[in-house]
Amino acid sequence: MHIIPVLDIKEGLVVRARMGNRDAYQPIETPISSTANVLDVANGLRALHPFPVLYVADLDSIQDRPSPRNVLNQLMPLLTKSDIWLDAGFSERAQLEPILATPGILPVLGSESQTDPSVLATLCTNPRLILSLDFRGDEFLGPRSILEDAENWPSRVIVMTLGRIGANAGPDFDRLAEIKRRAEDRTVIAAGGIRSLHDLERLETMGISAALVATSLHNGALTPEAISSLMKNENIRHG
């Protein structure tokens, strides 16, 4: 089981995410960093553990809003120690191709940002592409064919349950089990609702390979000792 810390970036700062209500997100206040600057928060997370991968959501790009800072430039100093999984609202092949060619940054294709399923169908065999299946409650966000046609899923699939983010509600175990069954030998990553080591251990027994985590790292529910007990290797980074 791998823990992948999340950095949600809005207007150039890391914000506290809660239940997918992005308009209400505010700059993060956390005991692991004195500021909400991206590099400061990332360094605070890596003081807990030398995480090989960080997940970054560029919320301004996802919401088609201008950002006062270039997120890619902000991320470059992080690449000396970690790979970056980047969701920046990619929806066109022309947006994805330069990211696919950038060492250390792997693009996340969020289903909520898609209007044309052919983008995924064209690139699904690229080993660097990551798909995020996004849900709000029982509603799938994006073209239904992306969810229904598992043959076009790439080698890594995130199951993102927006309503559980930061809500202390626990992961959506039933949905994760169903996606894992359909994903066959693909790597499945849980996102949303991770509360504790117990949640992660349960996910591991289900065959879930990794989890995107934010709140439990900032509130101390996952201690450095608990993290180390799970992070046994770094195959998630390039595999």
PDB file of C-alpha atoms in Angstrom:
ATOM      1  CA  MET A   1       0.000   0.000   0.000  1.00  0.00           C
ATOM      2  CA  HIS A   2       1.323   3.385  -1.045  1.00  0.00           C
ATOM      3  CA  ILE A   3       0.316   6.724   0.404  1.00  0.00           C
ATOM      4  CA  ILE A   4       0.320   9.568  -2.118  1.00  0.00           C
ATOM      5  CA  PRO A   5       0.010  13.016  -0.503  1.00  0.00           C
ATOM      6  CA  VAL A   6      -2.299  15.492  -2.200  1.00  0.00           C
ATOM      7  CA  LEU A   7      -1.573  19.145  -2.924  1.00  0.00           C
ATOM      8  CA  ASP A   8      -4.697  21.006  -4.025  1.00  0.00           C
ATOM      9  CA  ILE A   9      -3.538  24.309  -5.527  1.00  0.00           C
ATOM     10  CA  LYS A  10      -5.818  27.308  -5.963  1.00  0.00           C
ATOM     11  CA  GLU A  11      -4.609  30.797  -6.884  1.00  0.00           C
ATOM     12  CA  GLY A  12      -1.041  29.638  -6.379  1.00  0.00           C
ATOM     13  CA  LEU A  13      -1.473  28.323  -2.815  1.00  0.00           C
ATOM     14  CA  VAL A  14      -2.215  24.949  -1.268  1.00  0.00           C
ATOM     15  CA  VAL A  15      -5.813  24.864  -0.029  1.00  0.00           C
ATOM     16  CA  ARG A  16      -7.794  22.671   2.337  1.00  0.00           C
ATOM     17  CA  ALA A  17     -10.174  20.527   0.287  1.00  0.00           C
ATOM     18  CA  ARG A  18     -13.536  19.471   1.665  1.00  0.00           C
ATOM     19  CA  MET A  19     -16.307  17.517  -0.083  1.00  0.00           C
ATOM     20  CA  GLY A  20     -15.423  18.849  -3.538  1.00  0.00           C
ATOM     21  CA  ASN A  21     -16.853  22.327  -2.824  1.00  0.00           C
ATOM     22  CA  ARG A  22     -13.957  24.075  -4.551  1.00  0.00           C
ATOM     23  CA  ASP A  23     -15.355  27.610  -4.393  1.00  0.00           C
ATOM     24  CA  ALA A  24     -15.134  27.417  -0.589  1.00  0.00           C
ATOM     25  CA  TYR A  25     -11.563  26.096  -0.381  1.00  0.00           C
ATOM     26  CA  GLN A  26      -9.247  28.333   1.642  1.00  0.00           C
ATOM     27  CA  PRO A  27      -5.423  28.369   2.020  1.00  0.00           C
ATOM     28  CA  ILE A  28      -4.390  25.491   4.210  1.00  0.00           C
ATOM     29  CA  GLU A  29      -3.454  25.884   7.849  1.00  0.00           C
ATOM     30  CA  THR A  30      -1.407  22.899   8.934  1.00  0.00           C
ATOM     31  CA  PRO A  31       1.056  22.032  11.698  1.00  0.00           C
ATOM     32  CA  ILE A  32       3.505  20.662   9.127  1.00  0.00           C
ATOM     33  CA  SER A  33       4.063  24.024   7.393  1.00  0.00           C
ATOM     34  CA  SER A  34       4.159  27.646   8.453  1.00  0.00           C
ATOM     35  CA  THR A  35       2.722  28.814   5.111  1.00  0.00           C
ATOM     36  CA  ALA A  36       0.401  27.610   2.348  1.00  0.00           C
ATOM     37  CA  ASN A  37       3.139  27.939  -0.279  1.00  0.00           C
ATOM     38  CA  VAL A  38       3.450  24.829  -2.419  1.00  0.00           C
ATOM     39  CA  LEU A  39       7.118  24.149  -1.684  1.00  0.00           C
ATOM     40  CA  ASP A  40       6.689  24.715   2.066  1.00  0.00           C
ATOM     41  CA  VAL A  41       3.743  22.316   2.325  1.00  0.00           C
ATOM     42  CA  ALA A  42       5.479  19.729   0.144  1.00  0.00           C
ATOM     43  CA  ASN A  43       8.577  19.892   2.341  1.00  0.00           C
ATOM     44  CA  GLY A  44       6.388  19.497   5.413  1.00  0.00           C
ATOM     45  CA  LEU A  45       4.835  16.382   3.949  1.00  0.00           C
ATOM     46  CA  ARG A  46       8.223  14.961   3.035  1.00  0.00           C
ATOM     47  CA  ALA A  47       9.403  15.556   6.594  1.00  0.00           C
ATOM     48  CA  LEU A  48       6.790  12.962   7.591  1.00  0.00           C
ATOM     49  CA  HIS A  49       8.109  10.490   5.017  1.00  0.00           C
ATOM     50  CA  PRO A  50      10.188  10.650   1.784  1.00  0.00           C
ATOM     51  CA  PHE A  51       7.148  10.097  -0.416  1.00  0.00           C
ATOM     52  CA  PRO A  52       8.182   9.082  -3.951  1.00  0.00           C
ATOM     53  CA  VAL A  53       4.999  10.533  -5.507  1.00  0.00           C
ATOM     54  CA  LEU A  54       2.921  13.660  -4.878  1.00  0.00           C
ATOM     55  CA  TYR A  55      -0.505  14.239  -6.409  1.00  0.00           C
ATOM     56  CA  VAL A  56      -1.237  17.805  -7.510  1.00  0.00           C
ATOM     57  CA  ALA A  57      -4.634  19.176  -8.500  1.00  0.00           C
ATOM     58  CA  ASP A  58      -4.421  22.514 -10.323  1.00  0.00           C
ATOM     59  CA  LEU A  59      -7.914  23.636  -9.353  1.00  0.00           C
ATOM     60  CA  ASP A  60      -7.822  26.831 -11.389  1.00  0.00           C
ATOM     61  CA  SER A  61      -7.167  24.878 -14.573  1.00  0.00           C
ATOM     62  CA  ILE A  62      -9.748  22.233 -13.649  1.00  0.00           C
ATOM     63  CA  GLN A  63     -12.333  25.005 -13.256  1.00  0.00           C
ATOM     64  CA  ASP A  64     -11.146  26.932 -16.352  1.00  0.00           C
ATOM     65  CA  ARG A  65     -10.042  29.888 -14.263  1.00  0.00           C
ATOM     66  CA  PRO A  66      -6.892  31.980 -14.665  1.00  0.00           C
ATOM     67  CA  SER A  67      -4.199  31.447 -12.048  1.00  0.00           C
ATOM     68  CA  PRO A  68      -1.851  34.189 -10.833  1.00  0.00           C
ATOM     69  CA  ARG A  69       1.071  31.750 -10.942  1.00  0.00           C
ATOM     70  CA  ASN A  70       2.380  29.142 -13.328  1.00  0.00           C
ATOM     71  CA  VAL A  71       1.739  25.853 -11.526  1.00  0.00           C
ATOM     72  CA  LEU A  72       4.267  23.940 -13.621  1.00  0.00           C
ATOM     73  CA  ASN A  73       7.009  26.348 -12.566  1.00  0.00           C
ATOM     74  CA  GLN A  74       5.976  25.888  -8.935  1.00  0.00           C
ATOM     75  CA  LEU A  75       6.251  22.123  -9.278  1.00  0.00           C
ATOM     76  CA  MET A  76       9.696  21.929 -10.840  1.00  0.00           C
ATOM     77  CA  PRO A  77      11.634  22.162  -7.520  1.00  0.00           C
ATOM     78  CA  LEU A  78       9.621  19.196  -6.212  1.00  0.00           C
ATOM     79  CA  LEU A  79      10.855  16.891  -8.972  1.00  0.00           C
ATOM     80  CA  THR A  80      14.289  16.489  -7.407  1.00  0.00           C
ATOM     81  CA  LYS A  81      12.756  14.162  -4.812  1.00  0.00           C
ATOM     82  CA  SER A  82       9.323  13.077  -6.033  1.00  0.00           C
ATOM     83  CA  ASP A  83       7.362  12.353  -9.160  1.00  0.00           C
ATOM     84  CA  ILE A  84       4.250  14.478  -9.672  1.00  0.00           C
ATOM     85  CA  TRP A  85       0.864  13.145 -10.721  1.00  0.00           C
ATOM     86  CA  LEU A  86      -0.787  16.248 -12.174  1.00  0.00           C
ATOM     87  CA  ASP A  87      -4.485  16.854 -12.789  1.00  0.00           C
ATOM     88  CA  ALA A  88      -4.797  20.184 -14.567  1.00  0.00           C
ATOM     89  CA  GLY A  89      -8.139  19.712 -16.263  1.00  0.00           C
ATOM     90  CA  PHE A  90      -6.598  18.029 -19.308  1.00  0.00           C
ATOM     91  CA  SER A  91      -9.222  17.361 -21.969  1.00  0.00           C
ATOM     92  CA  GLU A  92      -7.362  17.491 -25.286  1.00  0.00           C
ATOM     93  CA  ARG A  93      -4.551  15.439 -26.716  1.00  0.00           C
ATOM     94  CA  ALA A  94      -2.564  18.585 -27.473  1.00  0.00           C
ATOM     95  CA  GLN A  95      -2.567  19.438 -23.752  1.00  0.00           C
ATOM     96  CA  LEU A  96      -1.473  15.966 -22.712  1.00  0.00           C
ATOM     97  CA  GLU A  97       1.335  15.259 -25.157  1.00  0.00           C
ATOM     98  CA  PRO A  98       3.890  17.770 -23.753  1.00  0.00           C
ATOM     99  CA  ILE A  99       3.177  16.571 -20.210  1.00  0.00           C
ATOM    100  CA  LEU A 100       3.576  12.948 -21.276  1.00  0.00           C
ATOM    101  CA  ALA A 101       7.022  13.932 -22.565  1.00  0.00           C
ATOM    102  CA  THR A 102       8.057  15.764 -19.359  1.00  0.00           C
ATOM    103  CA  PRO A 103      10.234  13.613 -17.080  1.00  0.00           C
ATOM    104  CA  GLY A 104       8.843  13.261 -13.579  1.00  0.00           C
ATOM    105  CA  ILE A 105       5.356  14.608 -14.315  1.00  0.00           C
ATOM    106  CA  LEU A 106       2.599  12.124 -15.118  1.00  0.00           C
ATOM    107  CA  PRO A 107      -0.721  13.534 -16.346  1.00  0.00           C
ATOM    108  CA  VAL A 108      -3.988  12.580 -14.687  1.00  0.00           C
ATOM    109  CA  LEU A 109      -6.966  12.550 -17.034  1.00  0.00           C
ATOM    110  CA  GLY A 110      -9.935  13.436 -14.838  1.00  0.00           C
ATOM    111  CA  SER A 111     -13.237  12.099 -16.154  1.00  0.00           C
ATOM    112  CA  GLU A 112     -15.015  15.248 -14.941  1.00  0.00           C
ATOM    113  CA  SER A 113     -12.993  17.314 -17.435  1.00  0.00           C
ATOM    114  CA  GLN A 114     -13.789  15.131 -20.454  1.00  0.00           C
ATOM    115  CA  THR A 115     -16.232  15.810 -23.256  1.00  0.00           C
ATOM    116  CA  ASP A 116     -14.648  13.606 -25.921  1.00  0.00           C
ATOM    117  CA  PRO A 117     -14.013   9.961 -24.887  1.00  0.00           C
ATOM    118  CA  SER A 118     -11.711   9.500 -27.883  1.00  0.00           C
ATOM    119  CA  VAL A 119      -8.903  11.335 -26.059  1.00  0.00           C
ATOM    120  CA  LEU A 120      -8.712   8.509 -23.535  1.00  0.00           C
ATOM    121  CA  ALA A 121      -9.213   5.845 -26.183  1.00  0.00           C
ATOM    122  CA  THR A 122      -6.273   7.211 -28.164  1.00  0.00           C
ATOM    123  CA  LEU A 123      -3.845   7.469 -25.252  1.00  0.00           C
ATOM    124  CA  CYS A 124      -4.943   4.679 -22.911  1.00  0.00           C
ATOM    125  CA  THR A 125      -1.995   2.430 -23.767  1.00  0.00           C
ATOM    126  CA  ASN A 126       0.546   5.083 -22.785  1.00  0.00           C
ATOM    127  CA  PRO A 127       2.110   3.794 -19.532  1.00  0.00           C
ATOM    128  CA  ARG A 128       2.473   7.345 -18.166  1.00  0.00           C
ATOM    129  CA  LEU A 129      -1.213   8.228 -18.420  1.00  0.00           C
ATOM    130  CA  ILE A 130      -3.361   7.970 -15.275  1.00  0.00           C
ATOM    131  CA  LEU A 131      -7.173   7.978 -15.385  1.00  0.00           C
ATOM    132  CA  SER A 132      -9.296   9.422 -12.593  1.00  0.00           C
ATOM    133  CA  LEU A 133     -12.871   8.135 -12.437  1.00  0.00           C
ATOM    134  CA  ASP A 134     -14.633  11.014 -10.684  1.00  0.00           C
ATOM    135  CA  PHE A 135     -17.851  10.664  -8.697  1.00  0.00           C
ATOM    136  CA  ARG A 136     -20.058  13.052  -6.787  1.00  0.00           C
ATOM    137  CA  GLY A 137     -22.364  10.907  -4.688  1.00  0.00           C
ATOM    138  CA  ASP A 138     -23.787   8.265  -7.013  1.00  0.00           C
ATOM    139  CA  GLU A 139     -23.241  10.457 -10.070  1.00  0.00           C
ATOM    140  CA  PHE A 140     -20.350   9.694 -12.410  1.00  0.00           C
ATOM    141  CA  LEU A 141     -18.751  12.893 -13.687  1.00  0.00           C
ATOM    142  CA  GLY A 142     -17.894  12.740 -17.377  1.00  0.00           C
ATOM    143  CA  PRO A 143     -18.956  10.752 -20.431  1.00  0.00           C
ATOM    144  CA  ARG A 144     -20.611   7.542 -19.280  1.00  0.00           C
ATOM    145  CA  SER A 145     -18.659   5.501 -21.818  1.00  0.00           C
ATOM    146  CA  ILE A 146     -15.429   6.221 -19.908  1.00  0.00           C
ATOM    147  CA  LEU A 147     -16.833   4.395 -16.883  1.00  0.00           C
ATOM    148  CA  GLU A 148     -18.492   1.627 -18.847  1.00  0.00           C
ATOM    149  CA  ASP A 149     -15.634   0.709 -21.201  1.00  0.00           C
ATOM    150  CA  ALA A 150     -12.927  -0.694 -18.930  1.00  0.00           C
ATOM    151  CA  GLU A 151     -10.946  -1.827 -21.970  1.00  0.00           C
ATOM    152  CA  ASN A 152      -9.914   1.812 -22.445  1.00  0.00           C
ATOM    153  CA  TRP A 153      -8.690   2.269 -18.895  1.00  0.00           C
ATOM    154  CA  PRO A 154      -4.904   2.760 -18.658  1.00  0.00           C
ATOM    155  CA  SER A 155      -2.649   0.821 -16.307  1.00  0.00           C
ATOM    156  CA  ARG A 156      -3.435   3.101 -13.326  1.00  0.00           C
ATOM    157  CA  VAL A 157      -6.946   4.147 -12.320  1.00  0.00           C
ATOM    158  CA  ILE A 158      -7.892   6.533  -9.517  1.00  0.00           C
ATOM    159  CA  VAL A 159     -11.364   6.228  -7.995  1.00  0.00           C
ATOM    160  CA  MET A 160     -12.163   9.769  -6.814  1.00  0.00           C
ATOM    161  CA  THR A 161     -15.173  10.228  -4.523  1.00  0.00           C
ATOM    162  CA  LEU A 162     -15.401  14.007  -4.185  1.00  0.00           C
ATOM    163  CA  GLY A 163     -18.045  14.093  -1.463  1.00  0.00           C
ATOM    164  CA  ARG A 164     -15.824  12.134   0.929  1.00  0.00           C
ATOM    165  CA  ILE A 165     -12.771  14.386   0.635  1.00  0.00           C
ATOM    166  CA  GLY A 166     -11.997  15.971   3.987  1.00  0.00           C
ATOM    167  CA  ALA A 167     -15.336  14.772   5.411  1.00  0.00           C
ATOM    168  CA  ASN A 168     -14.044  12.058   7.788  1.00  0.00           C
ATOM    169  CA  ALA A 169     -16.567   9.721   6.147  1.00  0.00           C
ATOM    170  CA  GLY A 170     -14.255   6.869   5.199  1.00  0.00           C
ATOM    171  CA  PRO A 171     -13.492   5.547   1.713  1.00  0.00           C
ATOM    172  CA  ASP A 172     -16.228   4.307  -0.606  1.00  0.00           C
ATOM    173  CA  PHE A 173     -15.298   0.659  -0.124  1.00  0.00           C
ATOM    174  CA  ASP A 174     -18.177  -0.753  -2.200  1.00  0.00           C
ATOM    175  CA  ARG A 175     -17.389   1.376  -5.248  1.00  0.00           C
ATOM    176  CA  LEU A 176     -13.677   0.645  -4.930  1.00  0.00           C
ATOM    177  CA  ALA A 177     -14.360  -3.088  -4.799  1.00  0.00           C
ATOM    178  CA  GLU A 178     -16.470  -2.907  -7.958  1.00  0.00           C
ATOM    179  CA  ILE A 179     -13.887  -0.867  -9.879  1.00  0.00           C
ATOM    180  CA  LYS A 180     -11.125  -3.200  -8.696  1.00  0.00           C
ATOM    181  CA  ARG A 181     -13.093  -6.188  -9.996  1.00  0.00           C
ATOM    182  CA  ARG A 182     -13.538  -4.577 -13.392  1.00  0.00           C
ATOM    183  CA  ALA A 183      -9.973  -3.222 -13.560  1.00  0.00           C
ATOM    184  CA  GLU A 184      -8.491  -6.738 -13.497  1.00  0.00           C
ATOM    185  CA  ASP A 185      -4.686  -6.414 -13.241  1.00  0.00           C
ATOM    186  CA  ARG A 186      -4.601  -2.604 -13.368  1.00  0.00           C
ATOM    187  CA  THR A 187      -3.405  -0.567 -10.401  1.00  0.00           C
ATOM    188  CA  VAL A 188      -6.359   0.983  -8.549  1.00  0.00           C
ATOM    189  CA  ILE A 189      -5.873   4.033  -6.313  1.00  0.00           C
ATOM    190  CA  ALA A 190      -8.421   5.211  -3.730  1.00  0.00           C
ATOM    191  CA  ALA A 191      -9.157   8.925  -3.308  1.00  0.00           C
ATOM    192  CA  GLY A 192     -11.439  10.488  -0.754  1.00  0.00           C
ATOM    193  CA  GLY A 193     -12.221   9.687   2.854  1.00  0.00           C
ATOM    194  CA  ILE A 194      -9.024   8.100   4.191  1.00  0.00           C
ATOM    195  CA  ARG A 195      -9.248   8.518   7.984  1.00  0.00           C
ATOM    196  CA  SER A 196      -6.672   6.208   9.512  1.00  0.00           C
ATOM    197  CA  LEU A 197      -4.219   3.358   9.235  1.00  0.00           C
ATOM    198  CA  HIS A 198      -7.170   0.985   9.605  1.00  0.00           C
ATOM    199  CA  ASP A 199      -8.767   2.334   6.400  1.00  0.00           C
ATOM    200  CA  LEU A 200      -5.519   1.855   4.515  1.00  0.00           C
ATOM    201  CA  GLU A 201      -5.055  -1.679   5.826  1.00  0.00           C
ATOM    202  CA  ARG A 202      -8.596  -2.574   4.763  1.00  0.00           C
ATOM    203  CA  LEU A 203      -7.968  -1.151   1.292  1.00  0.00           C
ATOM    204  CA  GLU A 204      -4.774  -3.176   1.066  1.00  0.00           C
ATOM    205  CA  THR A 205      -6.655  -6.409   1.813  1.00  0.00           C
ATOM    206  CA  MET A 206      -9.031  -5.507  -1.045  1.00  0.00           C
ATOM    207  CA  GLY A 207      -6.135  -5.265  -3.490  1.00  0.00           C
ATOM    208  CA  ILE A 208      -6.158  -1.466  -3.691  1.00  0.00           C
ATOM    209  CA  SER A 209      -2.564  -0.464  -4.423  1.00  0.00           C
ATOM    210  CA  ALA A 210      -2.441   3.139  -3.208  1.00  0.00           C
ATOM    211  CA  ALA A 211      -4.437   5.980  -1.713  1.00  0.00           C
ATOM    212  CA  LEU A 212      -4.455   9.736  -2.233  1.00  0.00           C
ATOM    213  CA  VAL A 213      -4.360  11.313   1.222  1.00  0.00           C
ATOM    214  CA  ALA A 214      -4.408  14.863   2.586  1.00  0.00           C
ATOM    215  CA  THR A 215      -6.418  15.471   5.770  1.00  0.00           C
ATOM    216  CA  SER A 216      -5.084  12.451   7.684  1.00  0.00           C
ATOM    217  CA  LEU A 217      -1.523  13.617   7.079  1.00  0.00           C
ATOM    218  CA  HIS A 218      -2.206  17.153   8.241  1.00  0.00           C
ATOM    219  CA  ASN A 219      -4.212  16.246  11.354  1.00  0.00           C
ATOM    220  CA  GLY A 220      -1.733  13.624  12.538  1.00  0.00           C
ATOM    221  CA  ALA A 221      -4.028  10.615  12.169  1.00  0.00           C
ATOM    222  CA  LEU A 222      -1.284   9.024  10.041  1.00  0.00           C
ATOM    223  CA  THR A 223       1.977   9.196  11.955  1.00  0.00           C
ATOM    224  CA  PRO A 224       5.414   8.765  10.381  1.00  0.00           C
ATOM    225  CA  GLU A 225       5.556   5.302  11.984  1.00  0.00           C
ATOM    226  CA  ALA A 226       2.211   4.284  10.474  1.00  0.00           C
ATOM    227  CA  ILE A 227       3.244   5.589   7.072  1.00  0.00           C
ATOM    228  CA  SER A 228       6.536   3.688   7.144  1.00  0.00           C
ATOM    229  CA  SER A 229       4.734   0.489   8.123  1.00  0.00           C
ATOM    230  CA  LEU A 230       2.836   0.605   4.827  1.00  0.00           C
ATOM    231  CA  MET A 231       5.340   2.131   2.412  1.00  0.00           C
ATOM    232  CA  LYS A 232       7.443  -0.930   1.723  1.00  0.00           C
ATOM    233  CA  ASN A 233       8.650  -0.109  -1.790  1.00  0.00           C
ATOM    234  CA  GLU A 234       8.413   2.532  -4.504  1.00  0.00           C
ATOM    235  CA  ASN A 235       6.933   0.607  -7.416  1.00  0.00           C
ATOM    236  CA  ILE A 236       4.037   3.037  -7.642  1.00  0.00           C
ATOM    237  CA  ARG A 237       6.407   5.741  -8.876  1.00  0.00           C
ATOM    238  CA  HIS A 238       7.194   4.384 -12.310  1.00  0.00           C
ATOM    239  CA  GLY A 239       5.065   1.255 -12.505  1.00  0.00           C
TER     240      GLY A 239
END
